[in-house]
mmCIF file of C-alpha atoms and ligand atoms in Angstrom:
data_model
loop_
_atom_site.group_PDB
_atom_site.id
_atom_site.type_symbol
_atom_site.label_atom_id
_atom_site.label_comp_id
_atom_site.label_asym_id
_atom_site.label_seq_id
_atom_site.Cartn_x
_atom_site.Cartn_y
_atom_site.Cartn_z
ATOM 1 C CA MET A 875 94.290 76.816 107.367
ATOM 2 C CA ASP A 876 97.541 76.239 109.317
ATOM 3 C CA SER A 877 99.333 78.959 111.262
ATOM 4 C CA TYR A 878 101.932 79.703 108.576
ATOM 5 C CA THR A 879 100.818 79.216 104.961
ATOM 6 C CA SER A 880 100.591 82.610 103.247
ATOM 7 C CA LYS A 881 100.775 84.448 106.586
ATOM 8 C CA VAL A 882 102.713 87.697 106.593
ATOM 9 C CA ALA A 883 105.240 88.140 109.409
ATOM 10 C CA VAL A 884 107.039 91.394 110.156
ATOM 11 C CA ILE A 885 110.275 90.630 112.003
ATOM 12 C CA THR A 886 112.580 93.263 113.396
ATOM 13 C CA GLY A 887 116.265 92.562 113.944
ATOM 14 C CA ALA A 888 116.158 89.636 111.520
ATOM 15 C CA SER A 889 119.210 90.453 109.387
ATOM 16 C CA ARG A 890 121.112 87.963 111.534
ATOM 17 C CA GLY A 891 120.991 85.878 114.719
ATOM 18 C CA ILE A 892 117.748 84.760 116.312
ATOM 19 C CA GLY A 893 115.544 86.922 114.085
ATOM 20 C CA TYR A 894 117.138 85.525 110.950
ATOM 21 C CA ASN A 895 116.599 81.935 112.168
ATOM 22 C CA VAL A 896 112.969 82.623 113.034
ATOM 23 C CA ALA A 897 112.426 84.267 109.635
ATOM 24 C CA LYS A 898 113.975 81.236 107.948
ATOM 25 C CA ALA A 899 111.714 78.862 109.903
ATOM 26 C CA LEU A 900 108.656 80.884 108.918
ATOM 27 C CA VAL A 901 109.578 80.969 105.221
ATOM 28 C CA GLU A 902 110.174 77.207 105.304
ATOM 29 C CA ARG A 903 106.630 76.850 106.640
ATOM 30 C CA GLY A 904 105.096 78.912 103.850
ATOM 31 C CA SER A 905 104.964 82.416 105.358
ATOM 32 C CA TYR A 906 106.099 85.726 103.898
ATOM 33 C CA VAL A 907 108.596 87.702 105.951
ATOM 34 C CA VAL A 908 109.286 91.421 106.090
ATOM 35 C CA ILE A 909 112.620 92.156 107.732
ATOM 36 C CA GLY A 910 113.318 95.486 109.413
ATOM 37 C CA ASP A 911 116.891 95.983 110.618
ATOM 38 C CA LEU A 912 119.775 98.442 110.630
ATOM 39 C CA LEU A 913 122.107 95.949 108.932
ATOM 40 C CA GLU A 914 121.411 96.401 105.241
ATOM 41 C CA LYS A 915 123.970 94.037 103.721
ATOM 42 C CA GLU A 916 122.972 91.116 105.941
ATOM 43 C CA GLY A 917 119.250 91.897 105.610
ATOM 44 C CA GLU A 918 119.364 92.023 101.816
ATOM 45 C CA ALA A 919 121.434 88.804 101.769
ATOM 46 C CA ALA A 920 118.886 86.995 103.944
ATOM 47 C CA VAL A 921 116.049 88.160 101.708
ATOM 48 C CA LYS A 922 117.905 87.050 98.563
ATOM 49 C CA GLU A 923 118.568 83.644 100.126
ATOM 50 C CA PHE A 924 114.889 83.165 101.041
ATOM 51 C CA ASN A 925 113.587 84.389 97.675
ATOM 52 C CA ASP A 926 116.099 82.336 95.659
ATOM 53 C CA ARG A 927 115.246 79.185 97.583
ATOM 54 C CA ALA A 928 111.503 79.733 97.160
ATOM 55 C CA GLY A 929 111.832 80.743 93.492
ATOM 56 C CA ARG A 930 109.486 83.701 94.096
ATOM 57 C CA GLN A 931 109.225 86.695 96.362
ATOM 58 C CA VAL A 932 108.618 85.510 99.903
ATOM 59 C CA ALA A 933 110.744 88.083 101.727
ATOM 60 C CA ILE A 934 111.593 91.762 101.654
ATOM 61 C CA TYR A 935 113.959 93.975 103.664
ATOM 62 C CA LEU A 936 113.653 97.581 104.763
ATOM 63 C CA HIS A 937 116.299 99.604 106.577
ATOM 64 C CA THR A 938 114.586 100.210 109.912
ATOM 65 C CA ASP A 939 115.548 101.795 113.195
ATOM 66 C CA VAL A 940 112.987 100.443 115.667
ATOM 67 C CA THR A 941 113.417 103.473 117.917
ATOM 68 C CA LYS A 942 111.792 105.643 115.230
ATOM 69 C CA TYR A 943 108.034 105.573 114.693
ATOM 70 C CA LYS A 944 108.442 106.672 111.103
ATOM 71 C CA ASP A 945 110.602 103.617 110.368
ATOM 72 C CA SER A 946 108.177 101.170 112.004
ATOM 73 C CA ILE A 947 105.259 102.768 110.196
ATOM 74 C CA ALA A 948 107.115 102.385 106.876
ATOM 75 C CA LEU A 949 108.018 98.762 107.666
ATOM 76 C CA PHE A 950 104.461 97.657 108.400
ATOM 77 C CA ALA A 951 103.153 99.657 105.424
ATOM 78 C CA LEU A 952 105.634 97.790 103.226
ATOM 79 C CA ALA A 953 104.273 94.465 104.504
ATOM 80 C CA GLU A 954 100.772 95.543 103.623
ATOM 81 C CA LYS A 955 101.780 96.859 100.190
ATOM 82 C CA THR A 956 103.972 93.880 99.239
ATOM 83 C CA PHE A 957 102.163 90.926 100.776
ATOM 84 C CA GLY A 958 98.700 92.291 101.505
ATOM 85 C CA GLY A 959 98.597 92.575 105.297
ATOM 86 C CA VAL A 960 100.216 91.702 108.619
ATOM 87 C CA ASP A 961 99.387 88.534 110.542
ATOM 88 C CA ILE A 962 102.387 88.149 112.822
ATOM 89 C CA ALA A 963 104.672 90.738 114.431
ATOM 90 C CA ILE A 964 107.933 89.575 115.982
ATOM 91 C CA LEU A 965 109.605 92.529 117.679
ATOM 92 C CA ASN A 966 112.965 90.893 118.132
ATOM 93 C CA ALA A 967 115.452 93.730 117.522
ATOM 94 C CA GLY A 968 117.529 94.340 120.605
ATOM 95 C CA ILE A 969 120.971 95.316 121.803
ATOM 96 C CA ALA A 970 123.224 94.250 124.658
ATOM 97 C CA GLY A 971 127.024 94.606 124.600
ATOM 98 C CA ARG A 972 128.441 97.806 126.058
ATOM 99 C CA TYR A 973 124.950 99.078 126.907
ATOM 100 C CA SER A 974 124.078 96.087 129.103
ATOM 101 C CA GLY A 975 125.681 97.005 132.405
ATOM 102 C CA GLY A 976 124.394 100.425 133.262
ATOM 103 C CA LEU A 977 125.657 100.442 136.849
ATOM 104 C CA PHE A 978 129.294 101.500 136.674
ATOM 105 C CA THR A 979 129.301 103.343 133.364
ATOM 106 C CA PRO A 980 129.613 107.159 133.044
ATOM 107 C CA LEU A 981 126.579 109.203 134.151
ATOM 108 C CA ASP A 982 125.558 109.897 130.584
ATOM 109 C CA ASP A 983 121.891 110.544 129.736
ATOM 110 C CA ARG A 984 122.091 109.422 126.142
ATOM 111 C CA GLU A 985 124.266 106.335 126.709
ATOM 112 C CA ASP A 986 122.116 105.148 129.620
ATOM 113 C CA MET A 987 118.831 105.490 127.778
ATOM 114 C CA HIS A 988 119.958 103.987 124.488
ATOM 115 C CA ILE A 989 119.338 100.362 125.518
ATOM 116 C CA HIS A 990 115.903 101.359 126.852
ATOM 117 C CA GLU A 991 115.064 103.156 123.624
ATOM 118 C CA VAL A 992 115.927 100.090 121.550
ATOM 119 C CA ASN A 993 114.834 97.182 123.790
ATOM 120 C CA VAL A 994 111.755 98.771 125.329
ATOM 121 C CA GLY A 995 110.926 101.647 122.986
ATOM 122 C CA GLY A 996 111.436 99.445 119.929
ATOM 123 C CA VAL A 997 108.931 96.872 121.191
ATOM 124 C CA VAL A 998 106.396 99.390 122.481
ATOM 125 C CA LYS A 999 106.458 101.414 119.250
ATOM 126 C CA GLY A 1000 106.496 98.307 117.051
ATOM 127 C CA ASN A 1001 103.596 96.851 119.028
ATOM 128 C CA LYS A 1002 101.488 99.969 118.633
ATOM 129 C CA VAL A 1003 102.023 100.156 114.881
ATOM 130 C CA ALA A 1004 101.511 96.375 114.531
ATOM 131 C CA LEU A 1005 98.272 96.553 116.477
ATOM 132 C CA LEU A 1006 96.794 99.098 114.069
ATOM 133 C CA HIS A 1007 97.563 96.853 111.101
ATOM 134 C CA MET A 1008 96.672 93.565 112.751
ATOM 135 C CA ALA A 1009 93.423 94.869 114.203
ATOM 136 C CA LYS A 1010 92.030 94.571 110.704
ATOM 137 C CA SER A 1011 92.559 90.801 110.970
ATOM 138 C CA GLY A 1012 94.955 88.266 112.357
ATOM 139 C CA LYS A 1013 96.751 87.350 115.499
ATOM 140 C CA GLY A 1014 100.086 88.226 116.986
ATOM 141 C CA ALA A 1015 103.258 86.972 118.524
ATOM 142 C CA ASN A 1016 105.358 89.321 120.550
ATOM 143 C CA ASN A 1017 108.875 88.583 121.614
ATOM 144 C CA VAL A 1018 111.280 89.425 124.384
ATOM 145 C CA LYS A 1019 114.491 87.919 125.686
ATOM 146 C CA ILE A 1020 115.691 88.183 129.220
ATOM 147 C CA HIS A 1021 118.723 87.251 131.286
ATOM 148 C CA ASP A 1022 119.230 86.478 134.948
ATOM 149 C CA SER A 1023 122.909 87.440 134.910
ATOM 150 C CA ASN A 1024 124.668 90.593 136.029
ATOM 151 C CA ILE A 1025 123.624 92.914 133.261
ATOM 152 C CA ALA A 1026 121.309 95.245 135.071
ATOM 153 C CA ALA A 1027 120.235 97.694 132.381
ATOM 154 C CA TYR A 1028 119.648 94.900 129.895
ATOM 155 C CA CYS A 1029 117.568 92.926 132.415
ATOM 156 C CA ALA A 1030 115.519 96.026 133.217
ATOM 157 C CA THR A 1031 114.595 96.444 129.563
ATOM 158 C CA LYS A 1032 113.560 92.815 129.180
ATOM 159 C CA HIS A 1033 111.515 92.799 132.383
ATOM 160 C CA ALA A 1034 109.799 95.951 131.154
ATOM 161 C CA ILE A 1035 108.737 94.053 128.063
ATOM 162 C CA VAL A 1036 107.338 91.187 130.155
ATOM 163 C CA GLY A 1037 105.199 93.730 132.035
ATOM 164 C CA TRP A 1038 104.167 95.392 128.778
ATOM 165 C CA THR A 1039 103.241 92.055 127.178
ATOM 166 C CA LYS A 1040 101.203 90.917 130.190
ATOM 167 C CA SER A 1041 99.283 94.193 130.053
ATOM 168 C CA LEU A 1042 98.219 93.433 126.492
ATOM 169 C CA VAL A 1043 96.157 90.408 127.515
ATOM 170 C CA GLY A 1044 92.920 92.351 126.885
ATOM 171 C CA LEU A 1045 93.767 92.739 123.184
ATOM 172 C CA GLN A 1046 92.393 89.255 122.570
ATOM 173 C CA GLY A 1047 88.881 90.499 123.296
ATOM 174 C CA VAL A 1048 89.362 93.894 121.687
ATOM 175 C CA ALA A 1049 91.036 92.984 118.411
ATOM 176 C CA ASN A 1050 91.606 89.200 118.326
ATOM 177 C CA ILE A 1051 95.308 89.783 118.785
ATOM 178 C CA ARG A 1052 97.447 87.648 121.056
ATOM 179 C CA ALA A 1053 100.656 89.045 122.517
ATOM 180 C CA ASN A 1054 103.200 86.739 124.109
ATOM 181 C CA ALA A 1055 106.822 87.049 125.160
ATOM 182 C CA ASP A 1056 109.710 84.675 124.607
ATOM 183 C CA VAL A 1057 112.562 84.529 127.078
ATOM 184 C CA ASP A 1058 115.865 82.736 126.838
ATOM 185 C CA ASN A 1059 119.061 82.595 128.840
ATOM 186 C CA GLN A 1060 121.584 82.332 126.061
ATOM 187 C CA PHE A 1061 124.539 84.748 126.158
ATOM 188 C CA GLN A 1062 127.750 84.879 124.178
ATOM 189 C CA GLN A 1063 130.248 86.688 126.391
ATOM 190 C CA GLN A 1064 133.129 84.594 127.566
ATOM 191 C CA TYR A 1065 132.672 85.122 131.276
ATOM 192 C CA PHE A 1066 129.123 83.760 130.987
ATOM 193 C CA GLU A 1067 130.428 80.538 129.542
ATOM 194 C CA THR A 1068 129.263 78.532 132.533
ATOM 195 C CA VAL A 1069 125.688 79.792 132.311
ATOM 196 C CA PRO A 1070 123.521 76.916 131.053
ATOM 197 C CA LYS A 1071 122.437 77.893 127.567
ATOM 198 C CA THR A 1072 119.504 77.102 125.387
ATOM 199 C CA SER A 1073 119.856 76.229 121.700
ATOM 200 C CA MET A 1074 118.785 78.186 118.619
ATOM 201 C CA GLU A 1075 116.398 75.296 117.941
ATOM 202 C CA TYR A 1076 114.557 75.877 121.230
ATOM 203 C CA VAL A 1077 114.561 79.650 120.718
ATOM 204 C CA VAL A 1078 112.952 79.234 117.279
ATOM 205 C CA GLN A 1079 110.532 76.660 118.750
ATOM 206 C CA SER A 1080 109.399 79.153 121.375
ATOM 207 C CA PHE A 1081 108.550 81.721 118.684
ATOM 208 C CA LEU A 1082 106.690 79.124 116.640
ATOM 209 C CA ARG A 1083 104.727 78.078 119.708
ATOM 210 C CA CYS A 1084 103.664 81.708 120.294
ATOM 211 C CA ILE A 1085 102.249 81.697 116.779
ATOM 212 C CA GLU A 1086 100.675 78.217 116.761
ATOM 213 C CA ASP A 1087 99.252 77.855 120.240
ATOM 214 C CA THR A 1088 96.108 79.985 120.321
ATOM 215 C CA ASP A 1089 95.684 79.296 124.049
ATOM 216 C CA LEU A 1090 98.757 81.456 124.749
ATOM 217 C CA ILE A 1091 97.645 84.986 125.610
ATOM 218 C CA GLY A 1092 99.869 87.364 127.567
ATOM 219 C CA GLU A 1093 102.208 84.507 128.453
ATOM 220 C CA VAL A 1094 105.965 84.391 128.891
ATOM 221 C CA LEU A 1095 107.740 81.500 127.189
ATOM 222 C CA LEU A 1096 111.089 80.324 128.485
ATOM 223 C CA ALA A 1097 113.576 78.895 125.991
ATOM 224 C CA LEU A 1098 115.617 76.820 128.437
ATOM 225 C CA PRO A 1099 118.604 74.482 128.030
ATOM 226 C CA ASP A 1100 116.270 71.454 128.027
ATOM 227 C CA GLY A 1101 113.359 72.812 126.003
ATOM 228 C CA VAL A 1102 110.582 75.394 125.949
ATOM 229 C CA GLN A 1103 108.346 76.058 128.926
ATOM 230 C CA VAL A 1104 105.478 78.431 129.594
ATOM 231 C CA GLN A 1105 106.409 80.390 132.707
ATOM 232 C CA ASP A 1106 104.170 79.825 135.716
ATOM 233 C CA LYS A 1107 101.788 82.712 136.157
ATOM 234 C CA TYR A 1108 102.281 84.991 139.117
ATOM 235 C CA ILE A 1109 98.821 85.035 140.617
ATOM 236 C CA LEU A 1110 97.982 87.946 142.885
ATOM 237 C CA PRO A 1111 96.378 86.960 146.198
ATOM 238 C CA GLU A 1112 92.583 86.817 146.283
ATOM 239 C CA CYS A 1113 92.367 89.991 148.388
ATOM 240 C CA CYS A 1114 93.331 91.944 145.234
ATOM 241 C CA PHE A 1115 90.201 90.778 143.394
ATOM 242 C CA THR A 1116 87.203 91.999 145.353
ATOM 243 C CA PRO A 1117 83.815 91.530 143.621
ATOM 244 C CA GLU A 1118 83.466 95.354 143.360
ATOM 245 C CA PHE A 1119 86.796 95.600 141.551
ATOM 246 C CA MET A 1120 85.997 92.678 139.245
ATOM 247 C CA GLU A 1121 82.761 94.401 138.242
ATOM 248 C CA GLN A 1122 84.417 97.745 137.553
ATOM 249 C CA ALA A 1123 87.872 96.942 136.144
ATOM 250 C CA PRO A 1124 87.669 97.816 132.430
ATOM 251 C CA ILE A 1125 89.547 94.708 131.361
ATOM 252 C CA PHE A 1126 86.859 92.481 132.887
ATOM 253 C CA THR A 1127 83.790 94.336 131.680
ATOM 254 C CA GLU A 1128 82.032 94.281 128.314
ATOM 255 C CA ALA A 1129 81.762 98.062 128.476
ATOM 256 C CA GLY A 1130 85.535 98.296 128.966
ATOM 257 C CA GLU A 1131 86.132 96.084 125.956
ATOM 258 C CA GLN A 1132 83.714 98.139 123.873
ATOM 259 C CA LEU A 1133 85.477 101.351 124.901
ATOM 260 C CA ALA A 1134 88.830 99.877 123.901
ATOM 261 C CA LYS A 1135 87.393 98.859 120.511
ATOM 262 C CA GLU A 1136 86.196 102.423 119.928
ATOM 263 C CA LYS A 1137 89.598 103.822 120.920
ATOM 264 C CA LEU A 1138 91.288 101.348 118.581
ATOM 265 C CA ALA A 1139 89.048 102.347 115.651
ATOM 266 C CA LYS A 1140 89.890 106.009 116.317
ATOM 267 C CA ALA A 1141 93.613 105.208 116.510
ATOM 268 C CA ILE A 1142 93.505 103.356 113.170
ATOM 269 C CA LYS A 1143 91.723 106.342 111.593
ATOM 270 C CA ALA A 1144 94.115 108.879 113.142
ATOM 271 C CA ALA A 1145 97.181 106.941 111.953
ATOM 272 C CA ASN A 1146 95.635 106.632 108.477
ATOM 273 C CA ILE A 1147 96.364 102.899 108.350
HETATM 274 N N1 LIG B 667 121.876 85.768 121.657
HETATM 275 C C1 LIG B 667 121.585 85.733 122.909
HETATM 276 O O1 LIG B 667 122.294 85.130 123.719
HETATM 277 C C2 LIG B 667 120.361 86.376 123.427
HETATM 278 C C3 LIG B 667 119.943 86.040 124.680
HETATM 279 C C4 LIG B 667 118.847 86.628 125.201
HETATM 280 C C5 LIG B 667 118.183 87.558 124.488
HETATM 281 N N2 LIG B 667 118.576 87.914 123.247
HETATM 282 C C6 LIG B 667 117.759 88.919 122.557
HETATM 283 O O2 LIG B 667 117.299 88.358 121.328
HETATM 284 C C7 LIG B 667 117.155 89.371 120.354
HETATM 285 C C8 LIG B 667 118.006 89.005 119.152
HETATM 286 O O3 LIG B 667 119.300 88.736 119.627
HETATM 287 P P1 LIG B 667 120.442 88.098 118.754
HETATM 288 O O4 LIG B 667 121.235 87.239 119.628
HETATM 289 O O5 LIG B 667 119.891 87.526 117.504
HETATM 290 O O6 LIG B 667 121.302 89.438 118.512
HETATM 291 P P2 LIG B 667 121.987 90.006 117.199
HETATM 292 O O7 LIG B 667 122.797 91.166 117.629
HETATM 293 O O8 LIG B 667 122.634 88.924 116.437
HETATM 294 O O9 LIG B 667 120.722 90.508 116.387
HETATM 295 C C9 LIG B 667 120.020 91.638 116.763
HETATM 296 C C10 LIG B 667 119.579 92.345 115.506
HETATM 297 O O10 LIG B 667 118.855 93.511 115.910
HETATM 298 C C11 LIG B 667 119.273 94.572 115.067
HETATM 299 N N3 LIG B 667 119.054 95.865 115.720
HETATM 300 C C12 LIG B 667 119.720 96.378 116.781
HETATM 301 N N4 LIG B 667 119.274 97.616 117.050
HETATM 302 C C13 LIG B 667 118.324 97.877 116.134
HETATM 303 C C14 LIG B 667 117.485 99.002 115.877
HETATM 304 N N5 LIG B 667 117.555 100.134 116.614
HETATM 305 N N6 LIG B 667 116.606 98.932 114.860
HETATM 306 C C15 LIG B 667 116.527 97.821 114.096
HETATM 307 N N7 LIG B 667 117.289 96.734 114.285
HETATM 308 C C16 LIG B 667 118.177 96.776 115.285
HETATM 309 C C17 LIG B 667 120.743 94.314 114.798
HETATM 310 O O11 LIG B 667 121.198 95.005 113.665
HETATM 311 C C18 LIG B 667 120.762 92.802 114.649
HETATM 312 O O12 LIG B 667 120.568 92.385 113.316
HETATM 313 C C19 LIG B 667 117.568 90.664 121.038
HETATM 314 O O13 LIG B 667 116.408 91.321 121.520
HETATM 315 C C20 LIG B 667 118.452 90.205 122.169
HETATM 316 O O14 LIG B 667 118.471 91.116 123.226
HETATM 317 C C21 LIG B 667 119.657 87.323 122.703
#
């Protein structure tokens, strides 16, 4: 069985832009897509386009605010109800624009945290709900975008997701779920015109590689102007890995993995999924 045929992918922020293009690529490869986004008109139009082209239902849209657990829960439940499960979760929804700077804006609690709620909270919450569904079967792709330009708050949110994704490396042993992040340096604003940009083709390729390449676990993929690269791992110096630590650290021990499996089973039961 290939990585796409009859697989069910939940994609947030796929009413337009990168998410839409990834959804399109997945449908073209034989997957079902479940789109969760705030933009209803665009989301419904994308779904109609995919379904019309396929001549059957291959896509569905649900109005979703990724900052709300109840919306993510409903989105993944819809995937299960409509297409019978969840194999792939692409937590792509994100914002930039006026929320990106953070440094010289008014000292406003709500305004400052909004980008964190969407870009970090949306991925963390989506990941947790996805995990409960995918733990029953399947494997995962997790997505993040990041910039190196002067947009501090935005960069903070995307770096947070890299840290989050790397911390999920143990899920492979616990629930056969792989989490990876995708990073690109594309940006639309005029004053970033000189920044070398990647193409939508490479961005979509990086998502597809997260899904296809089963060797990728807790990795960060870079969608660069000249193609897709797996980011070099930052390896901590040897002094951080004493034999005593390696024996005890839960992520390295069978007992730790077993404990995580028990916690996961409890979480699935508690969430009634
Ligand atoms: N386009 C770029 O240059 C670029 C570069 C780097 C990273 N990214 C990241 O890639 C992802 C997609 O970007 P894009 O360029 O396609 O942007 P986009 O604005 O075209 O699409 C983002 C989608 O997310 C949705 N969304 C926003 N907040 C949401 C919420 N709370 N709940 C549900 N959906 C929500 C929007 O409605 C929109 O459809 C984002 O995470 C973005 O930060 C984009």
